Amino acid sequence: MLKTFSMTDIGRRRKVNQDYVYTSEQPVGQLPNLFVVADGMGGHNAGDYASRVAVETIVERVADSGERNALYVFDRAIQSANARIRELADSSPELEGMGTTVVAASCADGYLSIANVGDSRLYVVNRSEIRQITRDHSWVEEMVRRGGIGREEARNHPDKNIITRAVGAEDTVKADFFTVRIEKGDEILMCTDGLTNMLEDEEIRMILDGARDIVEKVQELVQAANEKGGRDNISVILMESLDEC
C-alpha cells in the first residue's frame, strides 16, 4: 500500500510552470497505480504544452492497454507521446522544437517499475541512504560516465541543463527502464531538476528524515529549493511504502 502526496511550484525565476505531474493510487488500465512527472522545454508556451500532452497521452495509453507488464506499457505509451508531440510541433511553428522529460512509475507485488527519458529523476530513500535509480540523459552526465569530469564539477557545470534525450525531440525516442524492490518504510521520490539542481541528495534525505509527515516533507523540499534560489519550476511526487506495494 502506498501513501502519496505531490506538489508543483513555479519557483522564483520562471514566469510559466512547464512541469506537469500525475498521480493515481487507484488502478489505471491493468496497472494498480500510476505516477508521472514531466518537465517541458520550448519557447513561449510550448514547454508547458509538451509536458501536459506527454503526460495526458501516457495516461490515456496506459488506461487503454490490456497489458499487465508495466515496462512494456510504459514503452508503448512513451512512443505514443513522442509521436503526438512531433505531430503537434509539425503543425504549428510556435510549437517547433518542443519536448519534455518523463519519469513514469508503477508499484506492484513489492516491485517498482520505472521508465525515464531526460533528467527528471526517481530516488528510493530510507533512513540510511538515498539512491538515484534513474540515470540522467544529459550532456554533463555523459561526460561524468566517460570520466571527462568529476561529479562535483558536473553539479556546477554551466551546461548541466543540456539534455541528450527528450520526448518529442526526435522522430523516435529511447527510454530507460528499471525494476527495483521496494521494502516497507521505503520512500519513492520523483522530481524535476528544479529540485535536484538546488539541493544535494543528502540534503533531500535529511529533509525527508526530519519532517513530520508526507505533506510536510514535500512542502519542505519545495520550500528549501526556493530558498536556495528557485531557479526553475519544482515538482515533487513522494510515495511512502506502508507495506508491500
PDB file of C-alpha atoms in Angstrom:
ATOM      1  CA  MET A   1       0.000   0.000   0.000  1.00  0.00           C
ATOM      2  CA  LEU A   2       1.292   3.434  -0.945  1.00  0.00           C
ATOM      3  CA  LYS A   3       0.613   6.785   0.672  1.00  0.00           C
ATOM      4  CA  THR A   4       1.327   9.639  -1.729  1.00  0.00           C
ATOM      5  CA  PHE A   5       1.467  13.413  -1.966  1.00  0.00           C
ATOM      6  CA  SER A   6       2.541  15.657  -4.845  1.00  0.00           C
ATOM      7  CA  MET A   7       3.220  19.327  -5.463  1.00  0.00           C
ATOM      8  CA  THR A   8       4.342  21.545  -8.311  1.00  0.00           C
ATOM      9  CA  ASP A   9       5.636  25.087  -7.885  1.00  0.00           C
ATOM     10  CA  ILE A  10       6.621  27.747 -10.415  1.00  0.00           C
ATOM     11  CA  GLY A  11       9.776  28.659  -8.481  1.00  0.00           C
ATOM     12  CA  ARG A  12      11.164  32.170  -8.124  1.00  0.00           C
ATOM     13  CA  ARG A  13      12.631  32.874 -11.560  1.00  0.00           C
ATOM     14  CA  ARG A  14      10.209  31.483 -14.150  1.00  0.00           C
ATOM     15  CA  LYS A  15       7.024  33.085 -15.460  1.00  0.00           C
ATOM     16  CA  VAL A  16       5.470  29.806 -16.627  1.00  0.00           C
ATOM     17  CA  ASN A  17       5.355  26.402 -14.952  1.00  0.00           C
ATOM     18  CA  GLN A  18       6.494  23.901 -17.594  1.00  0.00           C
ATOM     19  CA  ASP A  19       6.281  20.925 -15.220  1.00  0.00           C
ATOM     20  CA  TYR A  20       3.312  18.549 -15.152  1.00  0.00           C
ATOM     21  CA  VAL A  21       2.555  15.761 -12.679  1.00  0.00           C
ATOM     22  CA  TYR A  22       0.009  12.956 -12.494  1.00  0.00           C
ATOM     23  CA  THR A  23      -0.711  10.624  -9.602  1.00  0.00           C
ATOM     24  CA  SER A  24      -3.205   7.805  -9.150  1.00  0.00           C
ATOM     25  CA  GLU A  25      -3.158   5.392  -6.233  1.00  0.00           C
ATOM     26  CA  GLN A  26      -6.025   3.598  -7.979  1.00  0.00           C
ATOM     27  CA  PRO A  27      -5.699   1.279 -10.999  1.00  0.00           C
ATOM     28  CA  VAL A  28      -5.155   2.796 -14.446  1.00  0.00           C
ATOM     29  CA  GLY A  29      -5.770   0.198 -17.120  1.00  0.00           C
ATOM     30  CA  GLN A  30      -4.121  -3.010 -15.939  1.00  0.00           C
ATOM     31  CA  LEU A  31      -1.626  -1.186 -13.706  1.00  0.00           C
ATOM     32  CA  PRO A  32      -2.529  -0.951  -9.991  1.00  0.00           C
ATOM     33  CA  ASN A  33      -1.292   2.659  -9.736  1.00  0.00           C
ATOM     34  CA  LEU A  34       0.447   5.249 -11.882  1.00  0.00           C
ATOM     35  CA  PHE A  35       2.754   8.198 -11.254  1.00  0.00           C
ATOM     36  CA  VAL A  36       4.250  10.510 -13.906  1.00  0.00           C
ATOM     37  CA  VAL A  37       6.467  13.603 -13.788  1.00  0.00           C
ATOM     38  CA  ALA A  38       7.366  15.688 -16.856  1.00  0.00           C
ATOM     39  CA  ASP A  39       9.468  18.822 -17.365  1.00  0.00           C
ATOM     40  CA  GLY A  40       8.797  20.574 -20.661  1.00  0.00           C
ATOM     41  CA  MET A  41      11.108  22.599 -22.857  1.00  0.00           C
ATOM     42  CA  GLY A  42      10.467  25.029 -25.682  1.00  0.00           C
ATOM     43  CA  GLY A  43       9.789  28.713 -26.247  1.00  0.00           C
ATOM     44  CA  HIS A  44       6.611  30.655 -25.439  1.00  0.00           C
ATOM     45  CA  ASN A  45       4.055  28.176 -24.082  1.00  0.00           C
ATOM     46  CA  ALA A  46       5.470  25.173 -25.916  1.00  0.00           C
ATOM     47  CA  GLY A  47       7.229  23.669 -22.889  1.00  0.00           C
ATOM     48  CA  ASP A  48       4.192  23.515 -20.639  1.00  0.00           C
ATOM     49  CA  TYR A  49       2.128  22.259 -23.569  1.00  0.00           C
ATOM     50  CA  ALA A  50       4.627  19.490 -24.319  1.00  0.00           C
ATOM     51  CA  SER A  51       4.708  18.224 -20.730  1.00  0.00           C
ATOM     52  CA  ARG A  52       0.918  18.240 -20.457  1.00  0.00           C
ATOM     53  CA  VAL A  53       0.425  16.471 -23.787  1.00  0.00           C
ATOM     54  CA  ALA A  54       3.025  13.863 -22.888  1.00  0.00           C
ATOM     55  CA  VAL A  55       1.506  13.060 -19.509  1.00  0.00           C
ATOM     56  CA  GLU A  56      -2.067  13.036 -20.797  1.00  0.00           C
ATOM     57  CA  THR A  57      -1.090  10.765 -23.704  1.00  0.00           C
ATOM     58  CA  ILE A  58       0.779   8.379 -21.423  1.00  0.00           C
ATOM     59  CA  VAL A  59      -2.177   8.153 -19.034  1.00  0.00           C
ATOM     60  CA  GLU A  60      -4.580   7.542 -21.921  1.00  0.00           C
ATOM     61  CA  ARG A  61      -2.403   4.800 -23.414  1.00  0.00           C
ATOM     62  CA  VAL A  62      -1.938   3.098 -20.049  1.00  0.00           C
ATOM     63  CA  ALA A  63      -5.691   3.241 -19.441  1.00  0.00           C
ATOM     64  CA  ASP A  64      -6.402   1.692 -22.860  1.00  0.00           C
ATOM     65  CA  SER A  65      -3.794  -1.053 -22.618  1.00  0.00           C
ATOM     66  CA  GLY A  66      -4.743  -4.602 -21.758  1.00  0.00           C
ATOM     67  CA  GLU A  67      -1.114  -5.476 -20.987  1.00  0.00           C
ATOM     68  CA  ARG A  68      -0.029  -6.096 -17.383  1.00  0.00           C
ATOM     69  CA  ASN A  69       3.723  -5.710 -17.933  1.00  0.00           C
ATOM     70  CA  ALA A  70       4.322  -2.139 -16.769  1.00  0.00           C
ATOM     71  CA  LEU A  71       7.589  -1.658 -18.645  1.00  0.00           C
ATOM     72  CA  TYR A  72       6.002  -2.763 -21.917  1.00  0.00           C
ATOM     73  CA  VAL A  73       3.043  -0.466 -21.268  1.00  0.00           C
ATOM     74  CA  PHE A  74       5.345   2.464 -20.486  1.00  0.00           C
ATOM     75  CA  ASP A  75       7.394   1.911 -23.633  1.00  0.00           C
ATOM     76  CA  ARG A  76       4.345   1.944 -25.874  1.00  0.00           C
ATOM     77  CA  ALA A  77       2.850   4.925 -24.046  1.00  0.00           C
ATOM     78  CA  ILE A  78       6.044   6.989 -24.299  1.00  0.00           C
ATOM     79  CA  GLN A  79       6.348   6.192 -28.005  1.00  0.00           C
ATOM     80  CA  SER A  80       2.770   7.408 -28.473  1.00  0.00           C
ATOM     81  CA  ALA A  81       3.522  10.597 -26.546  1.00  0.00           C
ATOM     82  CA  ASN A  82       6.604  11.187 -28.694  1.00  0.00           C
ATOM     83  CA  ALA A  83       4.607  10.767 -31.899  1.00  0.00           C
ATOM     84  CA  ARG A  84       1.867  13.072 -30.638  1.00  0.00           C
ATOM     85  CA  ILE A  85       4.265  15.856 -29.682  1.00  0.00           C
ATOM     86  CA  ARG A  86       6.072  15.565 -33.025  1.00  0.00           C
ATOM     87  CA  GLU A  87       2.753  15.778 -34.856  1.00  0.00           C
ATOM     88  CA  LEU A  88       1.695  18.890 -32.943  1.00  0.00           C
ATOM     89  CA  ALA A  89       5.102  20.543 -33.365  1.00  0.00           C
ATOM     90  CA  ASP A  90       4.985  19.955 -37.129  1.00  0.00           C
ATOM     91  CA  SER A  91       1.539  21.552 -37.314  1.00  0.00           C
ATOM     92  CA  SER A  92       2.488  24.880 -35.714  1.00  0.00           C
ATOM     93  CA  PRO A  93       5.664  26.996 -35.998  1.00  0.00           C
ATOM     94  CA  GLU A  94       5.140  28.221 -32.416  1.00  0.00           C
ATOM     95  CA  LEU A  95       5.469  24.657 -31.144  1.00  0.00           C
ATOM     96  CA  GLU A  96       8.534  23.724 -33.176  1.00  0.00           C
ATOM     97  CA  GLY A  97      11.305  22.231 -31.056  1.00  0.00           C
ATOM     98  CA  MET A  98       9.163  21.482 -28.037  1.00  0.00           C
ATOM     99  CA  GLY A  99       9.857  18.412 -25.944  1.00  0.00           C
ATOM    100  CA  THR A 100       9.764  17.108 -22.410  1.00  0.00           C
ATOM    101  CA  THR A 101      11.397  14.829 -19.897  1.00  0.00           C
ATOM    102  CA  VAL A 102       9.302  11.979 -18.498  1.00  0.00           C
ATOM    103  CA  VAL A 103       9.558   9.689 -15.497  1.00  0.00           C
ATOM    104  CA  ALA A 104       6.769   7.138 -15.081  1.00  0.00           C
ATOM    105  CA  ALA A 105       6.399   4.573 -12.303  1.00  0.00           C
ATOM    106  CA  SER A 106       4.026   1.915 -11.032  1.00  0.00           C
ATOM    107  CA  CYS A 107       4.359  -0.362  -7.999  1.00  0.00           C
ATOM    108  CA  ALA A 108       3.006  -3.913  -7.703  1.00  0.00           C
ATOM    109  CA  ASP A 109       3.888  -7.040  -5.722  1.00  0.00           C
ATOM    110  CA  GLY A 110       6.732  -5.303  -3.939  1.00  0.00           C
ATOM    111  CA  TYR A 111       8.459  -4.069  -7.098  1.00  0.00           C
ATOM    112  CA  LEU A 112       8.576  -0.626  -8.670  1.00  0.00           C
ATOM    113  CA  SER A 113       8.619  -0.431 -12.484  1.00  0.00           C
ATOM    114  CA  ILE A 114      10.159   2.762 -13.875  1.00  0.00           C
ATOM    115  CA  ALA A 115      10.687   4.405 -17.257  1.00  0.00           C
ATOM    116  CA  ASN A 116      12.587   7.639 -17.842  1.00  0.00           C
ATOM    117  CA  VAL A 117      13.639   9.990 -20.611  1.00  0.00           C
ATOM    118  CA  GLY A 118      15.653  13.109 -19.814  1.00  0.00           C
ATOM    119  CA  ASP A 119      16.959  14.388 -16.485  1.00  0.00           C
ATOM    120  CA  SER A 120      13.964  14.264 -14.185  1.00  0.00           C
ATOM    121  CA  ARG A 121      14.668  11.677 -11.515  1.00  0.00           C
ATOM    122  CA  LEU A 122      13.372   8.884  -9.321  1.00  0.00           C
ATOM    123  CA  TYR A 123      15.006   8.051  -5.995  1.00  0.00           C
ATOM    124  CA  VAL A 124      14.427   5.361  -3.388  1.00  0.00           C
ATOM    125  CA  VAL A 125      15.073   6.741   0.094  1.00  0.00           C
ATOM    126  CA  ASN A 126      15.252   5.272   3.591  1.00  0.00           C
ATOM    127  CA  ARG A 127      16.790   6.403   6.867  1.00  0.00           C
ATOM    128  CA  SER A 128      20.264   5.247   5.886  1.00  0.00           C
ATOM    129  CA  GLU A 129      20.587   6.202   2.223  1.00  0.00           C
ATOM    130  CA  ILE A 130      19.185   7.921  -0.845  1.00  0.00           C
ATOM    131  CA  ARG A 131      19.609   6.049  -4.149  1.00  0.00           C
ATOM    132  CA  GLN A 132      19.072   7.630  -7.546  1.00  0.00           C
ATOM    133  CA  ILE A 133      17.516   4.885  -9.662  1.00  0.00           C
ATOM    134  CA  THR A 134      17.141   6.721 -12.970  1.00  0.00           C
ATOM    135  CA  ARG A 135      20.134   7.935 -14.980  1.00  0.00           C
ATOM    136  CA  ASP A 136      20.143  11.473 -16.321  1.00  0.00           C
ATOM    137  CA  HIS A 137      20.133  11.791 -20.086  1.00  0.00           C
ATOM    138  CA  SER A 138      22.263  14.924 -20.119  1.00  0.00           C
ATOM    139  CA  TRP A 139      25.470  16.087 -21.752  1.00  0.00           C
ATOM    140  CA  VAL A 140      27.173  16.586 -18.393  1.00  0.00           C
ATOM    141  CA  GLU A 141      26.150  13.123 -17.143  1.00  0.00           C
ATOM    142  CA  GLU A 142      27.617  11.600 -20.303  1.00  0.00           C
ATOM    143  CA  MET A 143      30.891  13.394 -19.542  1.00  0.00           C
ATOM    144  CA  VAL A 144      30.880  12.004 -15.998  1.00  0.00           C
ATOM    145  CA  ARG A 145      30.298   8.457 -17.248  1.00  0.00           C
ATOM    146  CA  ARG A 146      33.208   8.780 -19.668  1.00  0.00           C
ATOM    147  CA  GLY A 147      35.486  10.114 -16.950  1.00  0.00           C
ATOM    148  CA  GLY A 148      35.826  13.546 -18.532  1.00  0.00           C
ATOM    149  CA  ILE A 149      34.696  15.448 -15.439  1.00  0.00           C
ATOM    150  CA  GLY A 150      34.035  14.631 -11.797  1.00  0.00           C
ATOM    151  CA  ARG A 151      30.676  14.502 -10.054  1.00  0.00           C
ATOM    152  CA  GLU A 152      31.248  17.753  -8.144  1.00  0.00           C
ATOM    153  CA  GLU A 153      32.345  19.600 -11.293  1.00  0.00           C
ATOM    154  CA  ALA A 154      29.251  18.265 -13.065  1.00  0.00           C
ATOM    155  CA  ARG A 155      26.958  19.688 -10.410  1.00  0.00           C
ATOM    156  CA  ASN A 156      28.162  23.231 -11.088  1.00  0.00           C
ATOM    157  CA  HIS A 157      28.838  22.929 -14.825  1.00  0.00           C
ATOM    158  CA  PRO A 158      27.330  25.745 -16.959  1.00  0.00           C
ATOM    159  CA  ASP A 159      25.955  23.206 -19.466  1.00  0.00           C
ATOM    160  CA  LYS A 160      24.321  20.943 -16.879  1.00  0.00           C
ATOM    161  CA  ASN A 161      20.834  21.626 -18.248  1.00  0.00           C
ATOM    162  CA  ILE A 162      21.577  20.355 -21.774  1.00  0.00           C
ATOM    163  CA  ILE A 163      19.715  17.069 -22.099  1.00  0.00           C
ATOM    164  CA  THR A 164      20.544  14.399 -24.659  1.00  0.00           C
ATOM    165  CA  ARG A 165      17.135  12.743 -24.823  1.00  0.00           C
ATOM    166  CA  ALA A 166      13.622  14.177 -24.650  1.00  0.00           C
ATOM    167  CA  VAL A 167      10.154  13.042 -25.611  1.00  0.00           C
ATOM    168  CA  GLY A 168       9.339  14.898 -28.830  1.00  0.00           C
ATOM    169  CA  ALA A 169      12.899  15.874 -29.732  1.00  0.00           C
ATOM    170  CA  GLU A 170      13.382  13.232 -32.433  1.00  0.00           C
ATOM    171  CA  ASP A 171      11.185  11.001 -34.582  1.00  0.00           C
ATOM    172  CA  THR A 172      11.934   8.114 -32.226  1.00  0.00           C
ATOM    173  CA  VAL A 173      12.744   8.134 -28.523  1.00  0.00           C
ATOM    174  CA  LYS A 174      14.559   5.604 -26.358  1.00  0.00           C
ATOM    175  CA  ALA A 175      13.525   5.321 -22.726  1.00  0.00           C
ATOM    176  CA  ASP A 176      15.498   3.621 -19.968  1.00  0.00           C
ATOM    177  CA  PHE A 177      13.697   1.037 -17.835  1.00  0.00           C
ATOM    178  CA  PHE A 178      14.303  -0.127 -14.276  1.00  0.00           C
ATOM    179  CA  THR A 179      12.755  -2.529 -11.784  1.00  0.00           C
ATOM    180  CA  VAL A 180      13.596  -2.199  -8.079  1.00  0.00           C
ATOM    181  CA  ARG A 181      12.478  -3.995  -4.940  1.00  0.00           C
ATOM    182  CA  ILE A 182      10.520  -1.787  -2.531  1.00  0.00           C
ATOM    183  CA  GLU A 183      10.616  -2.595   1.183  1.00  0.00           C
ATOM    184  CA  LYS A 184       8.217  -1.449   3.882  1.00  0.00           C
ATOM    185  CA  GLY A 185       9.281   2.023   5.014  1.00  0.00           C
ATOM    186  CA  ASP A 186      10.967   2.968   1.743  1.00  0.00           C
ATOM    187  CA  GLU A 187      10.117   6.344   0.255  1.00  0.00           C
ATOM    188  CA  ILE A 188       9.939   6.863  -3.503  1.00  0.00           C
ATOM    189  CA  LEU A 189      10.746  10.373  -4.692  1.00  0.00           C
ATOM    190  CA  MET A 190      10.052  11.533  -8.248  1.00  0.00           C
ATOM    191  CA  CYS A 191      11.088  15.070  -9.146  1.00  0.00           C
ATOM    192  CA  THR A 192      12.153  17.530 -11.806  1.00  0.00           C
ATOM    193  CA  ASP A 193      15.600  19.145 -11.875  1.00  0.00           C
ATOM    194  CA  GLY A 194      14.188  22.267 -10.259  1.00  0.00           C
ATOM    195  CA  LEU A 195      14.598  20.315  -7.023  1.00  0.00           C
ATOM    196  CA  THR A 196      17.846  18.444  -7.663  1.00  0.00           C
ATOM    197  CA  ASN A 197      19.699  21.451  -9.104  1.00  0.00           C
ATOM    198  CA  MET A 198      19.014  23.327  -5.876  1.00  0.00           C
ATOM    199  CA  LEU A 199      19.508  20.573  -3.295  1.00  0.00           C
ATOM    200  CA  GLU A 200      22.191  17.919  -2.815  1.00  0.00           C
ATOM    201  CA  ASP A 201      20.956  14.347  -2.479  1.00  0.00           C
ATOM    202  CA  GLU A 202      21.914  14.237   1.195  1.00  0.00           C
ATOM    203  CA  GLU A 203      20.025  17.483   1.859  1.00  0.00           C
ATOM    204  CA  ILE A 204      16.950  15.851   0.328  1.00  0.00           C
ATOM    205  CA  ARG A 205      17.356  12.778   2.532  1.00  0.00           C
ATOM    206  CA  MET A 206      17.729  14.879   5.674  1.00  0.00           C
ATOM    207  CA  ILE A 207      14.588  16.873   4.914  1.00  0.00           C
ATOM    208  CA  LEU A 208      12.630  13.675   4.360  1.00  0.00           C
ATOM    209  CA  ASP A 209      14.015  12.208   7.584  1.00  0.00           C
ATOM    210  CA  GLY A 210      13.239  15.305   9.669  1.00  0.00           C
ATOM    211  CA  ALA A 211       9.710  16.251   8.607  1.00  0.00           C
ATOM    212  CA  ARG A 212       6.656  15.003  10.492  1.00  0.00           C
ATOM    213  CA  ASP A 213       4.504  13.607   7.694  1.00  0.00           C
ATOM    214  CA  ILE A 214       4.355  13.166   3.924  1.00  0.00           C
ATOM    215  CA  VAL A 215       2.699  16.539   3.295  1.00  0.00           C
ATOM    216  CA  GLU A 216       5.283  18.420   5.336  1.00  0.00           C
ATOM    217  CA  LYS A 217       8.096  16.500   3.617  1.00  0.00           C
ATOM    218  CA  VAL A 218       7.002  17.601   0.152  1.00  0.00           C
ATOM    219  CA  GLN A 219       6.299  21.159   1.232  1.00  0.00           C
ATOM    220  CA  GLU A 220       9.703  21.459   2.907  1.00  0.00           C
ATOM    221  CA  LEU A 221      11.500  20.107  -0.167  1.00  0.00           C
ATOM    222  CA  VAL A 222       9.850  22.731  -2.375  1.00  0.00           C
ATOM    223  CA  GLN A 223      10.469  25.474   0.182  1.00  0.00           C
ATOM    224  CA  ALA A 224      14.142  24.527   0.508  1.00  0.00           C
ATOM    225  CA  ALA A 225      14.622  24.576  -3.273  1.00  0.00           C
ATOM    226  CA  ASN A 226      13.054  28.028  -3.431  1.00  0.00           C
ATOM    227  CA  GLU A 227      15.190  29.274  -0.549  1.00  0.00           C
ATOM    228  CA  LYS A 228      18.297  28.130  -2.438  1.00  0.00           C
ATOM    229  CA  GLY A 229      17.243  30.293  -5.388  1.00  0.00           C
ATOM    230  CA  GLY A 230      14.242  28.598  -7.013  1.00  0.00           C
ATOM    231  CA  ARG A 231      15.803  28.987 -10.452  1.00  0.00           C
ATOM    232  CA  ASP A 232      13.403  26.570 -12.120  1.00  0.00           C
ATOM    233  CA  ASN A 233       9.965  25.041 -11.692  1.00  0.00           C
ATOM    234  CA  ILE A 234       9.924  22.492  -8.873  1.00  0.00           C
ATOM    235  CA  SER A 235       7.784  19.351  -8.957  1.00  0.00           C
ATOM    236  CA  VAL A 236       7.741  16.503  -6.470  1.00  0.00           C
ATOM    237  CA  ILE A 237       5.829  13.242  -6.096  1.00  0.00           C
ATOM    238  CA  LEU A 238       6.528  11.404  -2.843  1.00  0.00           C
ATOM    239  CA  MET A 239       5.331   7.889  -2.069  1.00  0.00           C
ATOM    240  CA  GLU A 240       5.625   6.096   1.254  1.00  0.00           C
ATOM    241  CA  SER A 241       5.530   2.297   1.231  1.00  0.00           C
ATOM    242  CA  LEU A 242       3.321   1.337   4.162  1.00  0.00           C
ATOM    243  CA  ASP A 243       3.716  -2.342   3.340  1.00  0.00           C
ATOM    244  CA  GLU A 244       4.406  -4.344   0.187  1.00  0.00           C
ATOM    245  CA  CYS A 245       3.009  -2.217  -2.646  1.00  0.00           C
TER     246      CYS A 245
END
